Protein backbone atom coordinates (compact mmCIF):
# COMPACT_ATOMS: atom_id res chain seq x y z
CA UNK A 1 112.01 23.84 -59.25
CA UNK A 2 110.89 20.22 -59.47
CA UNK A 3 112.96 17.74 -57.53
CA UNK A 4 113.75 14.44 -59.21
CA UNK A 5 112.07 11.44 -57.65
CA UNK A 6 114.38 9.40 -55.45
CA UNK A 7 114.36 5.64 -55.14
CA UNK A 8 115.90 3.91 -52.16
CA UNK A 9 117.48 0.59 -51.34
CA UNK A 10 117.36 0.00 -47.59
CA UNK A 11 118.45 -2.63 -45.08
CA UNK A 12 116.60 -3.52 -41.90
CA UNK A 13 117.87 -5.34 -38.84
CA UNK A 14 115.03 -7.53 -37.63
CA UNK A 15 114.36 -8.39 -33.98
CA UNK A 16 115.58 -11.95 -34.62
CA UNK A 17 118.92 -10.51 -35.82
CA UNK A 18 118.25 -11.32 -39.48
CA UNK A 19 118.75 -8.78 -42.25
CA UNK A 20 116.14 -7.67 -44.76
CA UNK A 21 116.79 -5.60 -47.88
CA UNK A 22 114.06 -3.67 -49.61
CA UNK A 23 113.15 -0.92 -52.05
CA UNK A 24 110.96 2.15 -51.55
CA UNK A 25 110.38 5.76 -52.53
CA UNK A 26 109.53 6.63 -48.89
CA UNK A 27 111.74 4.70 -46.48
CA UNK A 28 110.26 6.05 -43.23
CA UNK A 29 106.74 5.10 -44.32
CA UNK A 30 107.92 1.68 -45.47
CA UNK A 31 109.69 0.95 -42.17
CA UNK A 32 106.50 1.91 -40.31
CA UNK A 33 104.57 -0.48 -42.55
CA UNK A 34 107.02 -3.30 -41.76
CA UNK A 35 106.73 -2.59 -38.02
CA UNK A 36 102.94 -2.65 -38.28
CA UNK A 37 103.17 -6.20 -39.60
CA UNK A 38 101.84 -5.15 -43.00
CA UNK A 39 105.10 -5.00 -44.93
CA UNK A 40 106.86 -7.77 -46.78
CA UNK A 41 105.96 -11.36 -45.98
CA UNK A 42 109.44 -11.76 -44.44
CA UNK A 43 108.90 -9.08 -41.78
CA UNK A 44 105.28 -9.98 -40.89
CA UNK A 45 106.02 -12.56 -38.16
CA UNK A 46 106.10 -11.03 -34.67
CA UNK A 47 109.47 -12.70 -34.07
CA UNK A 48 111.01 -10.44 -36.73
CA UNK A 49 109.56 -7.20 -35.35
CA UNK A 50 110.34 -4.56 -34.52
CA UNK A 51 112.67 -3.86 -37.40
CA UNK A 52 115.30 -1.14 -37.35
CA UNK A 53 116.57 0.79 -40.36
CA UNK A 54 120.36 0.40 -40.49
CA UNK A 55 121.21 1.48 -44.05
CA UNK A 56 119.69 3.33 -46.94
CA UNK A 57 121.02 4.54 -50.25
CA UNK A 58 119.33 6.88 -52.71
CA UNK A 59 119.24 6.28 -56.45
CA UNK A 60 118.02 8.51 -59.25
CA UNK A 61 116.47 5.55 -61.07
CA UNK A 62 114.17 2.77 -59.98
CA UNK A 63 116.39 0.31 -61.83
CA UNK A 64 119.42 1.35 -59.77
CA UNK A 65 117.64 0.83 -56.45
CA UNK A 66 116.09 -2.48 -57.50
CA UNK A 67 119.47 -3.72 -58.75
CA UNK A 68 121.09 -2.87 -55.40
CA UNK A 69 118.28 -4.69 -53.58
CA UNK A 70 118.64 -7.77 -55.81
CA UNK A 71 122.42 -7.89 -55.35
CA UNK A 72 122.08 -7.61 -51.56
CA UNK A 73 119.41 -10.29 -51.30
CA UNK A 74 121.35 -12.77 -53.42
CA UNK A 75 124.45 -13.02 -51.31
CA UNK A 76 125.34 -14.88 -48.14
CA UNK A 77 124.81 -13.42 -44.68
CA UNK A 78 128.58 -13.10 -44.33
CA UNK A 79 128.77 -11.07 -47.55
CA UNK A 80 125.86 -8.89 -46.37
CA UNK A 81 127.73 -8.17 -43.14
CA UNK A 82 130.87 -7.24 -45.11
CA UNK A 83 128.79 -4.90 -47.30
CA UNK A 84 127.34 -3.19 -44.22
CA UNK A 85 130.73 -2.88 -42.55
CA UNK A 86 132.21 -1.37 -45.73
CA UNK A 87 129.43 1.22 -45.62
CA UNK A 88 130.08 2.20 -42.01
CA UNK A 89 127.28 0.24 -40.35
CA UNK A 90 128.27 -0.99 -36.90
CA UNK A 91 126.04 -3.77 -35.64
CA UNK A 92 125.81 -4.48 -31.93
CA UNK A 93 124.42 -7.92 -31.15
């Protein structure tokens, strides 16, 4: 049996308390890459690391995951916090 490839939208809480949304097919590997300072330009500065995975959602299509990432990134911080709260993420500052 061949398993269908999964695509993921994920959200990271950065060390400076900012939020980062991304896309990957291997979230654990991608988080490790961010924490190594070799991920996205946004997470490279030492002030943003370490990052912590706080949310991930699987999609059966790349388009679905990329759409979720785009929607998350193009909203205000307040709206991002509402999204996370609606999905059961409890942030402790």
